[in-house]
């Protein structure tokens, strides 16, 4: 029987999700190395009044398309530049994706319980919680990719040009978020899906001219403007370096592990992984089952073949994983709504939930840099949930116990990791700089490791002291921060006198070998590093 949207539950889901992701967002500073690039770029664009061309360090920078920058600029314009304002776009996008998952799952399966638990499982999954708070493009990409996933499926199976137009519009938004991969990867998956189904008649929907025109209408204004304004610099920087080169030359050669995404697969949906596996066995050999398999396998294989690897690249694989999880939860609740599980079945279901949540919380309580008092709440809730679920051994007791334990864990985790996040941010350093400077601003330099977030929080550019020769393609193409050599600094007495140099602890020994070190005095020192000023 076809079920309709329960607007009361839908609205409640949206409000609770928004508050869940908003919790402690104001206390998490911008971190290096990725978040700070987006935040500083948005601030720089506002400073120069240029809302179309991405900028950083007062120069143009073609790392990513415009979508994430627009989100940050909108938030900064309304709420001012702050840690909370920087994370509000991610919170909003995370909420929208959870709500969109509800609608997609309901439309596909026609069972509201599957839709509700699919969205809840997504919102309380480990990888989603992390990226849902981060200042990244991946949250936007998942939202638009969910639209691509759904409308392509509907467009093909229902043989609907209308749905294909919507799919192409979503693809256009994805391309404005992440670049060509927003349409290339779904396109490859779709073509292979059609070919292996031997439905050549579907190609008239795959290459729907109305959809292609809609895609062009979405992407052409911004990409056209960028080409007209910046010409070859945009083509070489954006398409060349940040797309083709990233796919063919590893950005981090020592971390180019071919098995990375295979390890991430079972981790992404924790604490719901057992239900994901259960749902995978539901509705086999249906169109949606095959489409989900193609989407998952295609995503993992595509990014495994790429030279550069990031944990967040395969984030869109969360779409089929979440749908399977919702199916698995529904199957568990339906099968064990009244009857009790055997101990073996209970252990198999609970294996990826209570033990994992307890282990993560227990490890956190032993870490010195974590505020462990919050995590003890998670430990208590998980133990009570486990005991209650084990005593009842019904689907309802188990699923609700896991859900409440996961919510308690993430609510406890957010304030607990604030010290760790601060350790990855230049915000504490900016506070020290402001205290040292007083009313006379200094020229701030960094040695060894450049923290863009320090520049962001200071509100002015800082320079990297760099004596190295020209590096590889990534060093010259991506590391475009202001640089100065130690010889250049030494040759200018006035500049040296006004200099305030920060040296992280791990680079201290190398710095002490430099001639520049002899001309400086210690201004401030702590566990993270040392500030020097001219004598």
Coordinates of C-alpha atoms in Angstrom, one line a residue:
X1 CA 0.0 0.0 0.0
X2 CA 1.4 3.4 -1.0
X3 CA 2.2 5.6 2.0
X4 CA 2.3 9.4 2.0
X5 CA 4.6 11.7 3.9
X6 CA 3.8 12.3 7.6
X7 CA 4.5 16.1 7.6
X8 CA 4.5 16.1 11.4
X9 CA 7.2 13.5 11.6
X10 CA 9.0 15.1 8.7
X11 CA 9.1 18.5 10.4
X12 CA 10.1 17.0 13.7
X13 CA 12.9 15.1 12.0
X14 CA 14.2 18.3 10.4
X15 CA 14.1 20.3 13.7
X16 CA 15.8 17.6 15.7
X17 CA 18.5 17.0 13.0
X18 CA 19.3 20.7 12.8
X19 CA 19.6 21.1 16.6
X20 CA 21.6 17.8 16.7
X21 CA 24.2 19.1 14.2
X22 CA 24.1 22.7 15.6
X23 CA 25.1 21.4 19.0
X24 CA 28.6 22.8 19.9
X25 CA 29.2 24.1 16.4
X26 CA 30.0 27.4 17.9
X27 CA 32.9 25.9 19.9
X28 CA 34.7 24.1 17.0
X29 CA 37.3 26.5 15.5
X30 CA 38.3 26.3 11.8
X31 CA 41.0 23.7 11.3
X32 CA 43.9 23.2 8.9
X33 CA 44.5 22.2 6.3
X34 CA 41.2 22.1 4.4
X35 CA 38.6 24.0 6.3
X36 CA 40.8 27.1 6.6
X37 CA 41.1 27.3 2.8
X38 CA 37.4 27.6 2.3
X39 CA 36.8 30.0 5.2
X40 CA 39.7 32.3 4.3
X41 CA 38.6 32.2 0.6
X42 CA 35.1 33.3 1.5
X43 CA 36.4 36.1 3.7
X44 CA 38.8 37.3 1.0
X45 CA 36.1 37.3 -1.6
X46 CA 33.9 39.5 0.7
X47 CA 36.9 41.8 1.4
X48 CA 37.4 42.4 -2.4
X49 CA 33.7 42.5 -3.2
X50 CA 34.2 39.6 -5.7
X51 CA 31.5 37.0 -5.2
X52 CA 32.1 35.0 -8.4
X53 CA 35.9 34.3 -8.5
X54 CA 37.4 32.3 -5.6
X55 CA 40.3 34.1 -3.9
X56 CA 42.7 33.4 -1.2
X57 CA 45.7 35.5 0.1
X58 CA 44.3 38.4 -2.0
X59 CA 44.9 36.5 -5.2
X60 CA 42.6 34.3 -7.4
X61 CA 42.6 30.6 -6.6
X62 CA 40.9 27.9 -8.7
X63 CA 40.8 25.0 -6.3
X64 CA 37.0 24.4 -6.2
X65 CA 33.9 25.7 -7.9
X66 CA 31.8 28.4 -6.3
X67 CA 29.0 26.6 -4.3
X68 CA 30.7 26.1 -0.9
X69 CA 32.1 29.7 -1.0
X70 CA 28.6 31.0 -1.7
X71 CA 27.3 29.1 1.3
X72 CA 30.0 30.6 3.6
X73 CA 29.6 34.1 2.2
X74 CA 25.8 34.0 2.7
X75 CA 26.3 32.8 6.3
X76 CA 29.1 35.4 7.1
X77 CA 26.9 38.2 5.6
X78 CA 24.0 37.3 7.8
X79 CA 25.7 36.2 11.1
X80 CA 29.1 37.9 10.8
X81 CA 32.4 36.1 10.6
X82 CA 32.6 33.5 13.4
X83 CA 33.1 29.8 14.1
X84 CA 29.4 29.3 14.3
X85 CA 28.7 31.1 11.1
X86 CA 31.4 29.1 9.3
X87 CA 29.6 25.8 10.3
X88 CA 26.0 26.9 9.8
X89 CA 26.0 26.1 6.0
X90 CA 27.2 22.5 6.8
X91 CA 24.6 22.2 9.5
X92 CA 21.8 23.3 7.1
X93 CA 23.1 21.1 4.3
X94 CA 23.3 18.1 6.6
X95 CA 19.7 18.7 7.7
X96 CA 18.5 19.0 4.1
X97 CA 20.2 15.8 3.2
X98 CA 18.6 13.8 6.0
X99 CA 15.2 15.2 5.0
X100 CA 15.9 14.4 1.3
X101 CA 16.8 10.9 2.3
X102 CA 13.5 10.5 4.0
X103 CA 11.6 11.6 0.8
X104 CA 13.8 9.4 -1.5
X105 CA 13.5 6.3 0.6
X106 CA 9.7 6.8 1.0
X107 CA 9.3 7.3 -2.8
X108 CA 11.4 4.2 -3.6
X109 CA 10.1 1.7 -1.0
X110 CA 6.6 3.2 -0.2
X111 CA 7.1 2.3 3.5
X112 CA 7.4 5.2 5.9
X113 CA 9.3 3.2 8.5
X114 CA 12.0 2.5 6.0
X115 CA 12.2 6.2 5.1
X116 CA 12.3 7.3 8.7
X117 CA 15.0 4.9 9.8
X118 CA 17.0 5.5 6.7
X119 CA 17.2 9.2 7.5
X120 CA 17.9 8.5 11.2
X121 CA 20.6 6.0 10.4
X122 CA 22.2 8.5 8.1
X123 CA 22.1 11.3 10.6
X124 CA 23.7 9.1 13.3
X125 CA 26.3 7.4 11.1
X126 CA 30.0 8.0 12.0
X127 CA 31.2 9.4 8.7
X128 CA 28.2 11.5 8.1
X129 CA 28.4 13.0 11.6
X130 CA 32.0 14.0 10.9
X131 CA 31.5 15.5 7.5
X132 CA 28.2 17.0 8.6
X133 CA 30.1 19.4 10.9
X134 CA 33.1 20.0 8.6
X135 CA 33.6 23.1 6.4
X136 CA 33.9 21.1 3.2
X137 CA 32.3 20.7 -0.2
X138 CA 31.4 17.0 0.4
X139 CA 28.2 17.7 2.2
X140 CA 26.9 19.7 -0.7
X141 CA 28.0 17.0 -3.1
X142 CA 26.1 14.3 -1.2
X143 CA 22.9 16.3 -1.2
X144 CA 23.1 16.9 -5.0
X145 CA 24.3 13.4 -5.6
X146 CA 21.3 12.0 -3.7
X147 CA 19.1 13.9 -6.2
X148 CA 21.1 12.5 -9.1
X149 CA 20.8 8.9 -7.7
X150 CA 17.1 9.2 -7.3
X151 CA 16.1 11.0 -10.5
X152 CA 18.4 8.9 -12.7
X153 CA 16.8 5.8 -11.2
X154 CA 13.3 7.2 -11.8
X155 CA 14.1 8.5 -15.2
X156 CA 15.4 5.2 -16.4
X157 CA 12.9 2.8 -14.8
X158 CA 9.9 5.0 -15.3
X159 CA 11.2 6.0 -18.8
X160 CA 10.6 9.7 -17.8
X161 CA 12.3 12.6 -19.5
X162 CA 11.0 14.8 -16.7
X163 CA 13.0 12.9 -14.1
X164 CA 16.0 13.0 -16.3
X165 CA 15.8 16.8 -16.4
X166 CA 15.8 16.9 -12.6
X167 CA 18.8 14.6 -12.6
X168 CA 20.7 16.8 -14.9
X169 CA 19.9 19.9 -12.8
X170 CA 21.2 18.1 -9.7
X171 CA 24.3 17.1 -11.7
X172 CA 24.8 20.8 -12.7
X173 CA 24.7 21.8 -9.0
X174 CA 27.1 19.0 -8.2
X175 CA 29.5 20.3 -10.9
X176 CA 29.2 23.8 -9.3
X177 CA 30.2 22.2 -6.1
X178 CA 33.0 19.7 -6.9
X179 CA 33.8 20.1 -10.6
X180 CA 33.4 17.7 -13.6
X181 CA 33.4 14.7 -11.3
X182 CA 29.8 15.7 -10.3
X183 CA 28.6 14.5 -13.7
X184 CA 31.4 12.2 -14.9
X185 CA 31.1 9.6 -12.1
X186 CA 27.3 9.3 -12.2
X187 CA 27.4 9.3 -16.0
X188 CA 29.9 6.4 -16.0
X189 CA 27.8 4.4 -13.5
X190 CA 24.6 5.1 -15.5
X191 CA 26.0 4.0 -18.8
X192 CA 27.4 0.8 -17.4
X193 CA 24.1 0.1 -15.7
X194 CA 22.2 0.5 -18.9
X195 CA 24.7 -1.6 -20.9
X196 CA 24.7 -4.5 -18.4
X197 CA 20.9 -4.5 -18.3
X198 CA 21.0 -4.7 -22.1
X199 CA 18.4 -2.0 -22.4
X200 CA 19.7 0.1 -25.3
X201 CA 16.3 1.8 -25.5
X202 CA 17.1 3.5 -22.3
X203 CA 19.9 5.6 -23.9
X204 CA 17.3 8.0 -25.3
X205 CA 16.7 9.0 -21.6
X206 CA 20.3 8.9 -20.6
X207 CA 21.1 11.5 -23.3
X208 CA 17.9 13.4 -22.9
X209 CA 18.3 16.7 -24.8
X210 CA 16.1 18.5 -22.4
X211 CA 18.2 17.3 -19.5
X212 CA 21.4 18.3 -21.3
X213 CA 20.0 21.8 -21.9
X214 CA 19.0 22.1 -18.2
X215 CA 22.6 21.0 -17.2
X216 CA 24.1 23.7 -19.5
X217 CA 21.7 26.3 -18.1
X218 CA 22.9 25.6 -14.6
X219 CA 26.7 25.4 -15.1
X220 CA 27.3 27.7 -18.1
X221 CA 26.8 31.1 -16.4
X222 CA 29.5 30.6 -13.7
X223 CA 31.9 28.5 -15.8
X224 CA 31.4 30.9 -18.8
X225 CA 32.1 33.9 -16.6
X226 CA 35.2 32.3 -15.1
X227 CA 36.6 31.5 -18.6
X228 CA 35.9 34.9 -20.0
X229 CA 37.3 36.6 -17.0
X230 CA 40.4 34.5 -16.3
X231 CA 41.0 32.6 -19.5
X232 CA 43.7 30.0 -19.6
X233 CA 44.6 30.6 -15.9
X234 CA 41.3 29.2 -14.9
X235 CA 41.5 26.2 -17.4
X236 CA 45.1 25.3 -16.3
X237 CA 44.5 25.9 -12.6
X238 CA 41.0 24.4 -12.2
X239 CA 40.7 21.7 -14.8
X240 CA 44.4 21.1 -15.2
X241 CA 45.9 21.1 -11.7
X242 CA 42.9 20.5 -9.4
X243 CA 41.2 17.9 -11.6
X244 CA 43.4 16.1 -14.1
X245 CA 46.6 16.3 -12.1
X246 CA 44.9 15.3 -8.9
X247 CA 43.6 12.2 -10.7
X248 CA 47.0 11.3 -12.2
X249 CA 49.6 12.5 -9.7
X250 CA 49.2 11.7 -6.0
X251 CA 49.0 14.8 -3.8
X252 CA 50.2 12.8 -0.8
X253 CA 52.3 9.9 -2.1
X254 CA 52.9 8.3 1.3
X255 CA 49.2 8.0 1.9
X256 CA 48.2 6.6 -1.5
X257 CA 46.8 3.4 -0.1
X258 CA 44.8 1.4 -2.6
X259 CA 42.8 -0.3 0.1
X260 CA 41.7 2.9 1.8
X261 CA 38.1 2.9 0.7
X262 CA 37.7 -0.8 1.3
X263 CA 38.5 -0.2 5.0
X264 CA 36.1 2.8 5.0
X265 CA 33.2 0.8 3.8
X266 CA 32.3 -1.0 7.1
X267 CA 33.3 2.1 9.1
X268 CA 31.1 4.7 7.4
X269 CA 27.7 3.5 8.7
X270 CA 28.8 2.7 12.2
X271 CA 27.0 1.9 14.5
X272 CA 24.5 0.6 12.0
X273 CA 26.8 -1.6 9.8
X274 CA 25.1 -4.9 10.9
X275 CA 21.8 -3.5 9.7
X276 CA 23.4 -2.4 6.4
X277 CA 24.5 -6.0 5.7
X278 CA 21.0 -7.2 6.6
X279 CA 19.3 -4.7 4.3
X280 CA 21.7 -5.7 1.4
X281 CA 20.0 -9.1 1.4
X282 CA 16.5 -7.5 1.0
X283 CA 14.8 -7.1 -2.3
X284 CA 17.5 -8.7 -4.3
X285 CA 17.4 -8.6 -8.1
X286 CA 15.1 -5.6 -8.2
X287 CA 16.1 -2.5 -10.3
X288 CA 16.8 -0.4 -7.1
X289 CA 19.0 -3.2 -5.7
X290 CA 21.1 -3.4 -8.9
X291 CA 21.2 0.4 -9.2
X292 CA 22.4 0.7 -5.6
X293 CA 25.1 -2.0 -6.2
X294 CA 26.3 -0.2 -9.3
X295 CA 26.5 3.2 -7.4
X296 CA 28.4 1.7 -4.5
X297 CA 30.9 -0.4 -6.5
X298 CA 31.3 2.3 -9.2
X299 CA 32.1 5.0 -6.6
X300 CA 34.7 2.9 -4.7
X301 CA 36.4 1.6 -7.9
X302 CA 36.5 5.1 -9.5
X303 CA 38.2 6.8 -6.5
X304 CA 40.5 3.8 -5.9
X305 CA 41.9 4.3 -9.4
X306 CA 42.5 8.0 -8.7
X307 CA 46.1 8.9 -7.8
X308 CA 45.1 11.3 -5.0
X309 CA 43.0 9.8 -2.1
X310 CA 41.0 11.5 0.6
X311 CA 38.7 9.9 3.1
X312 CA 35.8 12.1 2.0
X313 CA 36.0 11.3 -1.7
X314 CA 33.7 8.3 -1.5
X315 CA 31.2 10.1 0.7
X316 CA 28.4 9.6 -1.9
X317 CA 28.6 5.8 -1.3
X318 CA 26.6 6.7 1.8
X319 CA 23.4 6.8 -0.4
X320 CA 23.0 3.1 -1.1
X321 CA 24.5 2.2 2.3
X322 CA 21.8 4.3 4.0
X323 CA 19.0 2.8 2.0
X324 CA 20.1 -0.7 2.8
X325 CA 20.4 0.2 6.5
X326 CA 16.8 1.5 6.5
X327 CA 15.7 -1.8 4.9
X328 CA 17.7 -3.8 7.4
X329 CA 16.2 -1.9 10.4
X330 CA 12.7 -2.4 8.9
X331 CA 13.3 -6.1 8.5
X332 CA 14.6 -6.4 12.1
X333 CA 11.6 -4.6 13.5
X334 CA 9.2 -6.5 11.4
X335 CA 10.7 -9.9 12.1
X336 CA 11.2 -9.4 15.9
X337 CA 8.4 -7.0 16.8
X338 CA 6.8 -9.5 19.1
X339 CA 9.1 -12.5 19.1
X340 CA 12.5 -12.6 20.9
X341 CA 15.8 -13.0 19.0
X342 CA 18.1 -15.9 19.7
X343 CA 21.3 -14.9 21.4
X344 CA 23.3 -15.5 18.2
X345 CA 21.0 -13.2 16.2
X346 CA 21.2 -10.5 18.9
X347 CA 25.0 -10.6 18.9
X348 CA 25.2 -10.4 15.2
X349 CA 22.9 -7.3 15.1
X350 CA 24.5 -5.6 18.1
X351 CA 28.1 -6.3 17.1
X352 CA 28.7 -3.1 15.2
X353 CA 26.8 -0.9 17.7
X354 CA 27.1 -1.1 21.4
X355 CA 30.7 -2.6 21.5
X356 CA 31.9 0.1 19.0
X357 CA 30.3 3.0 20.8
X358 CA 31.6 1.7 24.2
X359 CA 35.1 1.2 22.8
X360 CA 35.2 4.7 21.2
X361 CA 33.9 6.4 24.4
X362 CA 36.2 4.3 26.6
X363 CA 39.3 5.2 24.5
X364 CA 38.3 8.9 24.6
X365 CA 38.1 8.9 28.4
X366 CA 41.7 7.8 28.6
X367 CA 43.0 10.5 26.3
X368 CA 44.6 13.5 28.1
X369 CA 43.6 16.1 25.5
X370 CA 39.9 15.1 25.6
X371 CA 37.3 16.4 28.0
X372 CA 36.3 13.0 29.1
X373 CA 33.6 13.9 31.6
X374 CA 31.1 14.2 28.7
X375 CA 32.0 10.8 27.3
X376 CA 31.2 9.1 30.6
X377 CA 27.5 10.0 29.9
X378 CA 27.9 8.1 26.6
X379 CA 29.4 5.1 28.4
X380 CA 26.5 5.0 30.9
X381 CA 23.8 5.3 28.2
X382 CA 25.4 2.6 26.0
X383 CA 25.7 0.2 28.9
X384 CA 22.0 0.8 30.0
X385 CA 20.9 0.5 26.3
X386 CA 22.8 -2.8 25.9
X387 CA 21.5 -4.3 29.1
X388 CA 17.9 -3.3 28.2
X389 CA 18.2 -4.6 24.6
X390 CA 19.8 -7.9 25.8
X391 CA 17.0 -8.5 28.4
X392 CA 14.2 -7.8 25.9
X393 CA 15.9 -9.1 22.8
X394 CA 13.2 -7.6 20.6
X395 CA 13.7 -5.5 17.4
X396 CA 12.2 -2.4 19.0
X397 CA 14.4 -2.6 22.1
X398 CA 17.6 -3.2 20.1
X399 CA 17.0 -0.5 17.4
X400 CA 15.9 2.1 19.9
X401 CA 18.7 1.2 22.2
X402 CA 21.3 1.7 19.5
X403 CA 19.7 4.9 18.3
X404 CA 19.7 6.5 21.8
X405 CA 23.2 5.3 22.4
X406 CA 24.4 6.8 19.1
X407 CA 22.8 10.1 19.8
X408 CA 24.2 10.2 23.4
X409 CA 27.7 9.3 22.0
X410 CA 27.7 12.1 19.4
X411 CA 26.3 14.7 21.8
X412 CA 29.0 13.7 24.2
X413 CA 31.7 13.6 21.6
X414 CA 31.2 17.2 20.3
X415 CA 32.3 19.0 23.5
X416 CA 34.9 16.3 24.2
X417 CA 36.9 16.9 21.0
X418 CA 37.0 20.7 21.3
X419 CA 40.6 20.6 22.7
X420 CA 41.7 18.3 19.8
X421 CA 40.1 20.6 17.2
X422 CA 41.8 23.6 18.8
X423 CA 45.1 21.7 18.5
X424 CA 44.5 21.6 14.7
X425 CA 43.6 25.2 14.4
X426 CA 45.5 28.5 14.4
X427 CA 42.9 30.2 16.6
X428 CA 44.9 29.8 19.8
X429 CA 48.0 31.1 18.0
X430 CA 46.1 34.1 16.8
X431 CA 45.1 34.9 20.4
X432 CA 48.8 34.7 21.4
X433 CA 49.8 36.9 18.5
X434 CA 47.3 39.6 19.5
X435 CA 48.5 39.5 23.0
X436 CA 52.2 39.8 22.0
X437 CA 51.5 42.6 19.5
X438 CA 49.4 44.9 21.7
X439 CA 48.6 48.0 19.8
X440 CA 51.5 47.6 17.3
X441 CA 50.8 44.9 14.7
X442 CA 53.7 42.8 13.7
X443 CA 54.6 41.1 10.5
X444 CA 53.8 37.5 11.2
X445 CA 55.7 34.6 9.6
X446 CA 55.5 30.8 9.9
X447 CA 58.2 28.3 9.6
X448 CA 58.0 24.6 8.6
X449 CA 54.2 24.1 8.5
X450 CA 51.9 26.9 7.2
X451 CA 48.6 27.2 9.0
X452 CA 46.1 29.0 6.9
X453 CA 43.8 29.3 9.9
X454 CA 46.3 31.6 11.6
X455 CA 45.9 34.0 8.6
X456 CA 42.1 33.6 8.8
X457 CA 41.9 34.4 12.5
X458 CA 44.4 37.3 12.3
X459 CA 42.5 38.8 9.5
X460 CA 45.6 39.6 7.5
X461 CA 48.2 37.6 5.5
X462 CA 51.1 35.8 7.1
X463 CA 54.1 34.5 5.1
X464 CA 55.9 31.2 5.1
X465 CA 59.6 31.2 5.5
X466 CA 60.8 28.9 2.8
X467 CA 64.3 28.3 1.6
X468 CA 63.6 25.3 -0.5
X469 CA 63.9 25.1 -4.2
X470 CA 60.9 24.8 -6.5
X471 CA 59.0 21.7 -5.4
X472 CA 56.8 19.3 -7.2
X473 CA 53.6 20.2 -9.1
X474 CA 51.6 20.3 -5.9
X475 CA 54.0 22.5 -4.0
X476 CA 54.1 25.1 -6.8
X477 CA 50.5 24.9 -7.8
X478 CA 48.6 24.5 -4.6
X479 CA 50.8 26.1 -1.9
X480 CA 50.3 29.7 -3.1
X481 CA 50.6 31.4 0.3
X482 CA 52.9 34.4 0.6
X483 CA 56.5 33.2 0.9
X484 CA 59.8 34.7 1.9
X485 CA 63.3 33.3 2.2
X486 CA 65.4 33.6 5.4
X487 CA 68.1 35.5 3.4
X488 CA 65.5 38.0 2.3
X489 CA 64.3 38.5 5.8
X490 CA 67.9 38.9 7.2
X491 CA 68.8 41.4 4.5
X492 CA 66.2 43.9 5.7
X493 CA 66.8 45.1 9.2
X494 CA 63.6 47.0 9.5
X495 CA 61.5 44.0 8.4
X496 CA 63.3 41.7 10.8
X497 CA 62.7 44.1 13.7
X498 CA 59.0 44.0 13.1
X499 CA 58.9 40.2 12.5
X500 CA 57.1 37.8 14.7
X501 CA 58.0 34.2 13.7
X502 CA 56.1 31.1 14.8
X503 CA 58.0 27.7 14.7
X504 CA 56.0 24.5 15.5
X505 CA 57.7 22.2 18.0
X506 CA 58.4 19.5 15.4
X507 CA 60.4 22.0 13.3
X508 CA 62.4 23.5 16.1
X509 CA 65.6 21.6 15.6
X510 CA 65.7 22.5 11.9
X511 CA 65.0 26.1 12.6
X512 CA 67.9 26.3 15.2
X513 CA 70.3 25.4 12.4
X514 CA 69.5 28.5 10.4
X515 CA 71.4 31.7 10.5
X516 CA 68.1 33.5 11.0
X517 CA 67.8 31.8 14.4
X518 CA 70.8 33.7 15.8
X519 CA 69.2 37.0 15.2
X520 CA 66.0 36.3 17.1
X521 CA 64.8 36.1 20.7
X522 CA 62.1 34.0 22.3
X523 CA 58.8 35.9 22.8
X524 CA 56.5 33.1 23.8
X525 CA 56.9 29.3 24.2
X526 CA 54.4 26.6 24.9
X527 CA 53.8 22.9 24.1
X528 CA 52.8 23.6 20.5
X529 CA 55.8 25.8 19.5
X530 CA 57.7 29.0 19.9
X531 CA 57.3 32.6 18.8
X532 CA 60.4 34.6 18.0
X533 CA 60.9 38.3 17.4
X534 CA 63.8 40.4 16.1
X535 CA 66.4 41.4 18.7

